[in-house]
CSV table of C-alpha atoms in Angstrom, one decimal:
chain,number,residue,atom,x,y,z
A,1,MET,CA,-47.9,116.9,98.8
A,2,LYS,CA,-47.8,116.2,102.5
A,3,ILE,CA,-44.8,114.1,103.7
A,4,LEU,CA,-44.5,112.5,107.2
A,5,PHE,CA,-40.8,111.9,107.8
A,6,ILE,CA,-39.9,109.5,110.7
A,7,SER,CA,-36.4,109.1,111.9
A,8,CYS,CA,-34.7,107.9,115.1
A,9,GLY,CA,-31.6,109.8,114.0
A,10,ASN,CA,-30.4,113.0,115.7
A,11,ALA,CA,-30.7,115.9,113.4
A,12,ASP,CA,-27.8,117.7,115.3
A,13,TYR,CA,-25.2,115.2,114.1
A,14,ASP,CA,-26.8,113.1,111.3
A,15,GLY,CA,-25.7,114.4,107.9
A,16,ARG,CA,-27.7,111.9,105.8
A,17,LEU,CA,-30.9,112.8,107.8
A,18,ARG,CA,-30.4,116.5,107.0
A,19,GLU,CA,-29.8,115.8,103.3
A,20,LEU,CA,-32.9,113.7,103.0
A,21,LEU,CA,-34.9,116.4,104.7
A,22,LYS,CA,-33.6,118.9,102.1
A,23,VAL,CA,-34.9,116.7,99.3
A,24,CYS,CA,-38.2,116.1,101.0
A,25,ASN,CA,-38.6,119.9,101.6
A,26,ASP,CA,-38.2,120.4,97.9
A,27,LEU,CA,-40.9,117.9,97.1
A,28,GLY,CA,-43.6,119.0,99.5
A,29,ASP,CA,-44.8,120.0,102.9
A,30,VAL,CA,-42.8,118.1,105.5
A,31,SER,CA,-43.6,117.1,109.1
A,32,CYS,CA,-40.5,115.4,110.6
A,33,TYR,CA,-40.3,113.4,113.8
A,34,SER,CA,-36.8,112.9,115.0
A,35,TYR,CA,-34.4,113.2,117.9
A,36,GLY,CA,-32.3,116.4,118.2
A,37,SER,CA,-32.1,119.8,120.0
A,38,LYS,CA,-32.4,122.3,117.1
A,39,GLU,CA,-35.5,122.6,114.9
A,40,LEU,CA,-34.5,122.7,111.2
A,41,PHE,CA,-37.8,124.0,109.9
A,42,PRO,CA,-41.4,124.6,110.9
A,43,GLY,CA,-43.0,121.2,111.3
A,44,HIS,CA,-39.8,119.6,112.7
A,45,HIS,CA,-41.0,117.8,115.9
A,46,LEU,CA,-38.0,117.0,118.2
A,47,PHE,CA,-37.5,114.4,120.8
A,48,GLY,CA,-34.8,114.6,123.5
A,49,SER,CA,-32.2,111.9,124.1
A,50,ASP,CA,-34.1,110.8,127.2
A,51,VAL,CA,-37.1,109.6,125.2
A,52,SER,CA,-37.0,105.8,124.8
A,53,TYR,CA,-37.7,104.0,121.6
A,54,ILE,CA,-41.0,102.7,122.8
A,55,GLN,CA,-42.1,106.2,123.8
A,56,PHE,CA,-40.8,107.5,120.5
A,57,ILE,CA,-43.1,105.1,118.7
A,58,LYS,CA,-46.1,106.1,121.0
A,59,ASN,CA,-45.5,109.8,120.5
A,60,VAL,CA,-45.2,109.5,116.6
A,61,LEU,CA,-48.4,107.4,116.4
A,62,LYS,CA,-50.2,109.9,118.6
A,63,ASP,CA,-49.0,113.1,117.0
A,64,ALA,CA,-48.4,112.2,113.4
A,65,GLY,CA,-51.6,110.1,113.4
A,66,LYS,CA,-53.5,113.4,113.5
A,67,GLU,CA,-51.8,114.6,110.3
A,68,ASP,CA,-52.7,114.0,106.7
A,69,ALA,CA,-50.2,112.2,104.6
A,70,ASP,CA,-49.5,111.5,100.9
A,71,VAL,CA,-46.1,110.1,101.7
A,72,ILE,CA,-44.7,108.3,104.8
A,73,PHE,CA,-40.9,108.3,104.8
A,74,ALA,CA,-39.1,105.7,107.0
A,75,ASP,CA,-35.6,106.8,107.7
A,76,ASN,CA,-33.6,103.7,108.6
A,77,ARG,CA,-34.4,100.5,110.4
A,78,ARG,CA,-35.8,101.9,113.7
A,79,ALA,CA,-38.3,104.1,111.8
A,80,THR,CA,-39.9,101.1,110.0
A,81,ILE,CA,-42.1,99.9,112.8
A,82,PRO,CA,-43.9,103.3,113.4
A,83,ALA,CA,-43.9,104.0,109.7
A,84,MET,CA,-45.7,100.7,108.9
A,85,LEU,CA,-48.1,101.2,111.8
A,86,LEU,CA,-48.9,104.7,110.6
A,87,ASN,CA,-49.4,103.5,107.0
A,88,ARG,CA,-52.0,101.0,108.1
A,89,ARG,CA,-54.2,104.0,108.8
A,90,LYS,CA,-53.0,106.4,106.1
A,91,LYS,CA,-52.5,104.2,103.1
A,92,ALA,CA,-49.9,106.6,101.8
A,93,ILE,CA,-47.0,106.1,99.5
A,94,LEU,CA,-44.3,104.4,101.6
A,95,VAL,CA,-40.7,105.4,101.1
A,96,GLN,CA,-37.9,103.6,103.0
A,97,ASP,CA,-34.2,104.6,103.3
A,98,CYS,CA,-32.1,101.6,104.2
A,99,ARG,CA,-29.0,103.6,105.1
A,100,GLU,CA,-27.4,100.5,106.8
A,101,LEU,CA,-27.0,96.9,105.7
A,102,TYR,CA,-27.5,94.3,108.4
A,103,ASP,CA,-28.8,90.8,108.6
A,104,ALA,CA,-30.5,89.4,111.7
A,105,ALA,CA,-28.1,86.4,111.8
A,106,GLN,CA,-25.2,88.6,112.8
A,107,PHE,CA,-26.9,89.9,116.0
A,108,LYS,CA,-27.4,88.1,119.3
A,109,GLU,CA,-29.7,90.7,120.8
A,110,LEU,CA,-33.4,90.1,120.3
A,111,PHE,CA,-34.0,93.8,119.8
A,112,ASN,CA,-31.6,94.0,116.9
A,113,LYS,CA,-33.0,90.9,115.3
A,114,ILE,CA,-36.5,92.3,115.5
A,115,GLY,CA,-35.3,95.5,113.9
A,116,CYS,CA,-33.8,93.6,110.9
A,117,VAL,CA,-36.9,91.6,110.4
A,118,ALA,CA,-39.0,94.8,110.5
A,119,GLU,CA,-36.6,96.5,108.0
A,120,LYS,CA,-36.9,93.7,105.5
A,121,ARG,CA,-40.7,93.5,105.8
A,122,CYS,CA,-40.9,97.2,105.2
A,123,ALA,CA,-38.6,96.9,102.3
A,124,LYS,CA,-40.9,94.4,100.6
A,125,LYS,CA,-43.9,96.8,101.2
A,126,ALA,CA,-42.1,100.0,100.2
A,127,ASP,CA,-43.2,101.8,97.1
A,128,ILE,CA,-39.8,103.5,96.9
A,129,LEU,CA,-36.7,101.9,98.3
A,130,ILE,CA,-33.5,103.9,98.8
A,131,CYS,CA,-29.9,102.8,99.8
A,132,ALA,CA,-26.6,104.6,100.0
A,133,ASN,CA,-24.4,103.0,97.2
A,134,THR,CA,-24.4,100.5,94.4
A,135,PHE,CA,-22.7,97.8,96.4
A,136,ARG,CA,-25.6,97.8,98.8
A,137,ALA,CA,-28.2,98.0,96.0
A,138,ASP,CA,-26.7,94.9,94.4
A,139,TYR,CA,-26.8,93.0,97.7
A,140,MET,CA,-30.3,93.9,98.6
A,141,GLU,CA,-31.7,93.0,95.2
A,142,LYS,CA,-29.9,89.7,95.2
A,143,HIS,CA,-30.2,88.6,98.8
A,144,TRP,CA,-33.2,90.4,100.2
A,145,GLY,CA,-35.4,89.8,97.0
A,146,THR,CA,-36.5,93.5,96.9
A,147,LYS,CA,-36.9,95.7,93.9
A,148,ARG,CA,-33.6,97.4,93.0
A,149,PRO,CA,-33.2,100.4,95.4
A,150,ILE,CA,-32.6,103.9,94.2
A,151,VAL,CA,-29.1,104.9,95.2
A,152,PHE,CA,-28.8,108.2,97.1
A,153,GLU,CA,-25.2,108.5,98.2
A,154,ASN,CA,-24.1,110.3,101.4
A,155,VAL,CA,-22.8,113.3,99.5
A,156,ARG,CA,-22.8,116.2,101.9
A,157,LYS,CA,-21.0,119.4,102.9
A,158,LEU,CA,-20.4,120.7,106.3
A,159,GLU,CA,-21.9,124.2,106.9
A,160,TYR,CA,-20.9,127.0,109.2
A,161,ASP,CA,-23.2,128.6,111.9
A,162,GLU,CA,-21.7,132.1,111.8
A,163,ASN,CA,-22.8,132.7,115.4
A,164,ALA,CA,-20.6,129.7,116.6
A,165,MET,CA,-17.4,130.7,114.8
A,166,ASP,CA,-15.8,132.4,117.8
A,167,LYS,CA,-16.4,129.4,120.0
A,168,ALA,CA,-15.0,127.0,117.4
A,169,ALA,CA,-11.8,129.1,117.1
A,170,GLU,CA,-11.5,129.3,120.9
A,171,LEU,CA,-11.8,125.4,121.1
A,172,ILE,CA,-9.5,124.5,118.2
A,173,ASP,CA,-6.8,127.2,117.7
A,174,PRO,CA,-4.8,126.3,120.8
A,175,TYR,CA,-4.1,122.8,119.3
A,176,LEU,CA,-2.8,124.1,116.0
A,177,GLY,CA,1.0,124.3,115.6
A,178,ASP,CA,3.3,125.7,112.9
A,179,ASP,CA,4.5,123.6,110.0
A,180,GLU,CA,2.6,120.4,110.9
A,181,ILE,CA,0.6,118.0,108.8
A,182,ARG,CA,-2.8,117.7,110.5
A,183,ILE,CA,-4.7,114.4,110.1
A,184,VAL,CA,-8.3,114.2,111.2
A,185,SER,CA,-10.4,111.2,112.2
A,186,THR,CA,-14.0,111.9,113.3
A,187,TYR,CA,-14.4,108.5,114.9
A,188,GLY,CA,-12.8,109.4,118.1
A,189,CYS,CA,-10.8,106.7,119.8
A,190,SER,CA,-12.7,103.9,118.1
A,191,VAL,CA,-10.7,100.6,118.1
A,192,ASP,CA,-13.4,99.1,116.1
A,193,ARG,CA,-12.6,101.6,113.3
A,194,THR,CA,-8.9,100.6,113.8
A,195,ASN,CA,-7.8,104.1,115.1
A,196,ASP,CA,-5.5,102.1,117.4
A,197,VAL,CA,-3.6,100.9,114.3
A,198,LEU,CA,-3.4,104.5,113.1
A,199,VAL,CA,-1.9,105.7,116.4
A,200,ARG,CA,0.4,102.7,116.7
A,201,ASN,CA,2.0,103.5,113.4
A,202,ILE,CA,2.1,107.2,113.9
A,203,ASN,CA,5.9,107.3,114.3
A,204,LYS,CA,6.2,105.6,110.8
A,205,ILE,CA,4.7,108.7,109.2
A,206,GLU,CA,7.3,111.0,107.8
A,207,GLY,CA,7.6,114.6,108.9
A,208,LYS,CA,5.9,116.7,111.6
A,209,VAL,CA,2.4,115.3,112.0
A,210,LYS,CA,-0.5,115.7,114.4
A,211,VAL,CA,-3.5,113.4,114.5
A,212,PHE,CA,-6.8,114.7,115.8
A,213,LEU,CA,-9.2,112.0,117.1
A,214,VAL,CA,-12.6,113.7,117.3
A,215,GLY,CA,-15.8,112.1,118.6
A,216,ASN,CA,-17.4,110.4,121.6
A,217,SER,CA,-15.3,107.5,122.7
A,218,GLY,CA,-16.0,104.7,125.2
A,219,LYS,CA,-13.7,104.6,128.2
A,220,GLU,CA,-12.1,101.3,127.2
A,221,ASP,CA,-11.2,102.6,123.7
A,222,GLU,CA,-9.9,105.9,125.0
A,223,ASP,CA,-7.7,104.1,127.6
A,224,THR,CA,-6.4,101.9,124.8
A,225,ILE,CA,-5.5,104.8,122.6
A,226,ARG,CA,-3.9,106.7,125.5
A,227,ARG,CA,-1.8,103.6,126.4
A,228,ILE,CA,-0.6,103.3,122.8
A,229,VAL,CA,0.3,107.0,122.7
A,230,LYS,CA,2.4,106.6,125.8
A,231,GLU,CA,4.1,103.5,124.4
A,232,GLN,CA,4.9,105.3,121.2
A,233,ASN,CA,6.0,108.4,123.0
A,234,ALA,CA,3.6,110.3,120.8
A,235,GLY,CA,2.0,112.7,123.2
A,236,ASP,CA,2.7,115.7,121.0
A,237,LYS,CA,1.3,113.9,118.0
A,238,VAL,CA,-2.2,112.9,119.1
A,239,VAL,CA,-5.0,115.2,120.2
A,240,ILE,CA,-8.2,113.6,121.6
A,241,LEU,CA,-11.3,115.8,121.3
A,242,ARG,CA,-15.0,115.4,122.1
A,243,GLN,CA,-17.7,115.1,119.5
A,244,MET,CA,-18.0,118.4,117.6
A,245,ASN,CA,-20.9,120.3,116.1
A,246,GLN,CA,-20.8,121.2,112.3
A,247,THR,CA,-19.2,124.5,112.8
A,248,GLU,CA,-16.4,123.2,115.0
A,249,LEU,CA,-15.7,120.2,112.7
A,250,LYS,CA,-15.7,122.4,109.6
A,251,TYR,CA,-13.3,124.8,111.3
A,252,LEU,CA,-10.9,122.0,112.2
A,253,ILE,CA,-11.1,120.2,108.8
A,254,SER,CA,-10.6,123.4,106.9
A,255,ARG,CA,-7.3,123.9,108.7
A,256,SER,CA,-6.1,120.3,108.3
A,257,HIS,CA,-4.5,118.4,105.5
A,258,ILE,CA,-5.6,114.8,105.4
A,259,GLY,CA,-8.9,113.1,106.4
A,260,VAL,CA,-9.2,109.6,107.8
A,261,VAL,CA,-12.1,107.5,106.6
A,262,ASN,CA,-12.0,104.1,108.2
A,263,TYR,CA,-14.3,101.1,108.8
A,264,ASN,CA,-13.8,97.5,109.8
A,265,GLN,CA,-14.8,94.6,107.5
A,266,LYS,CA,-16.5,92.4,110.0
A,267,ASP,CA,-20.0,92.8,108.7
A,268,LEU,CA,-21.9,93.8,105.6
A,269,ASN,CA,-22.7,97.3,106.8
A,270,ASN,CA,-19.1,98.2,107.4
A,271,LYS,CA,-17.6,96.2,104.5
A,272,TYR,CA,-19.8,97.9,102.0
A,273,CYS,CA,-19.7,101.2,103.8
A,274,ALA,CA,-21.5,104.3,102.5
A,275,SER,CA,-19.4,107.0,103.9
A,276,GLY,CA,-20.5,110.6,104.2
A,277,LYS,CA,-17.3,111.5,105.9
A,278,ILE,CA,-15.3,111.1,102.7
A,279,TYR,CA,-17.4,113.8,101.1
A,280,GLU,CA,-17.1,116.1,104.1
A,281,PHE,CA,-13.3,115.9,103.7
A,282,ILE,CA,-13.3,116.2,100.0
A,283,TYR,CA,-15.6,119.2,99.8
A,284,GLU,CA,-13.2,120.9,102.3
A,285,GLY,CA,-10.4,120.2,99.8
A,286,LEU,CA,-8.7,117.4,101.8
A,287,PRO,CA,-7.2,114.2,100.3
A,288,VAL,CA,-8.2,111.1,102.3
A,289,ILE,CA,-6.5,108.0,103.7
A,290,THR,CA,-9.0,105.2,103.9
A,291,THR,CA,-9.2,101.5,104.8
A,292,THR,CA,-9.5,99.0,102.0
A,293,ASN,CA,-13.3,98.5,102.1
A,294,PRO,CA,-14.5,98.1,98.4
A,295,PRO,CA,-16.4,101.4,98.1
A,296,LEU,CA,-13.6,103.4,99.6
A,297,LYS,CA,-10.8,101.7,97.6
A,298,LYS,CA,-12.7,102.1,94.3
A,299,MET,CA,-13.3,105.8,95.0
A,300,CYS,CA,-9.6,106.4,95.7
A,301,GLU,CA,-8.5,104.4,92.6
A,302,ASP,CA,-11.1,106.0,90.3
A,303,PHE,CA,-10.5,109.6,91.2
A,304,GLY,CA,-7.0,109.7,92.8
A,305,ILE,CA,-8.3,111.6,95.8
A,306,GLY,CA,-6.4,109.5,98.3
A,307,GLU,CA,-5.0,106.2,99.2
A,308,SER,CA,-6.4,103.0,100.8
A,309,ASP,CA,-4.1,101.4,103.4
A,310,ASP,CA,-5.2,99.4,106.4
A,311,GLU,CA,-1.9,100.1,108.1
A,312,TYR,CA,-2.3,103.8,107.2
A,313,TYR,CA,1.3,105.0,107.3
A,314,LYS,CA,2.3,103.9,103.8
A,315,GLY,CA,-0.7,105.6,102.3
A,316,ILE,CA,-0.2,108.7,104.3
A,317,ASN,CA,3.4,109.0,103.4
A,318,LYS,CA,2.5,108.6,99.8
A,319,ILE,CA,-0.1,111.5,100.0
A,320,ILE,CA,2.4,113.7,101.9
A,321,GLY,CA,5.1,113.0,99.3
A,322,SER,CA,2.9,114.1,96.4
A,323,TYR,CA,0.4,116.3,98.3
A,324,ASP,CA,-0.1,118.9,95.5
A,325,HIS,CA,-1.1,116.1,93.1
A,326,TYR,CA,-3.7,114.7,95.4
A,327,LYS,CA,-5.0,118.2,96.2
A,328,GLU,CA,-5.4,118.8,92.5
A,329,ASN,CA,-7.3,115.6,92.1
A,330,VAL,CA,-9.6,116.6,94.9
A,331,GLY,CA,-10.2,119.9,93.1
A,332,LYS,CA,-11.1,118.1,89.9
A,333,PHE,CA,-13.5,115.8,91.8
A,334,ILE,CA,-15.2,118.9,93.3
A,335,GLU,CA,-15.5,120.5,89.8
A,336,THR,CA,-17.1,117.5,88.2
A,337,HIS,CA,-19.3,116.4,91.1
A,338,ASP,CA,-21.6,119.2,91.9
A,339,PHE,CA,-22.9,118.8,95.4
A,340,GLU,CA,-26.4,119.8,94.5
A,341,ASP,CA,-26.7,117.2,91.7
A,342,ASN,CA,-27.0,114.4,94.2
């Protein structure tokens, strides 16, 4: 079976993209068209970050148009337009992954509105429709009028590149102190993700703690976080680091104690979040502190792997106070949720 896989995601950093590709590679012969710098397998066609969306579509139609296809896989909203155009020629089985959940009404920009319209149109045409959790499946079936999507959760593990271990240690080791509780957020200085609340309440966390804010951050957000750090006199408690590759991130998380999984609740996509980050932390053995979004809260309550707290500090203090208990629950979760089963 020949699968043409189309994604505007970046394979260097997009965990769901990599997991979907693993599944597709188990099913047939895959040609993937995505952004990134590192080819994952023969037949992975990469586009640099300087390639515009319009040029991406043109290149996919030109190159993928020459290939046979039994299946065309549209990975997320931006892939739906080239996927539908290709499928006019190929008449293949159309598979669509709706990894996000947006409605056109929430956007002001015409480009985003067009993307939402294209996504819904593709969803109505798709032979197989996929989403990332049951909350989203319920919503799409009820409000979009689609068939019920298959749920493919963002279950994933971080993996080491052994050749990059020394560089990871060189980057991270200088920040690690003795007898400290390390808390990791991989959303950088994002105020939208409420990391400003986390930092503002850092002095309410009991014991010796250090918060790592990892990821690309806008200047305004970073300035906000640095201002709060100064106000709280917390310079020794907060470390701001750039976006990390898998090896660097796994190295840091494996040497930390609590993972932060946080979303706002301003829109459907965030409210009914489908977090892969929570699994990255869990499969490294870390309990999590999350915001109170329904999927995150339910997971914490069902499995006891962490606490949901929009103010962060009460939940973190609770985890620290019974750390072995939460670690044990994380271990039980790992034992009963085999990564490969997903």
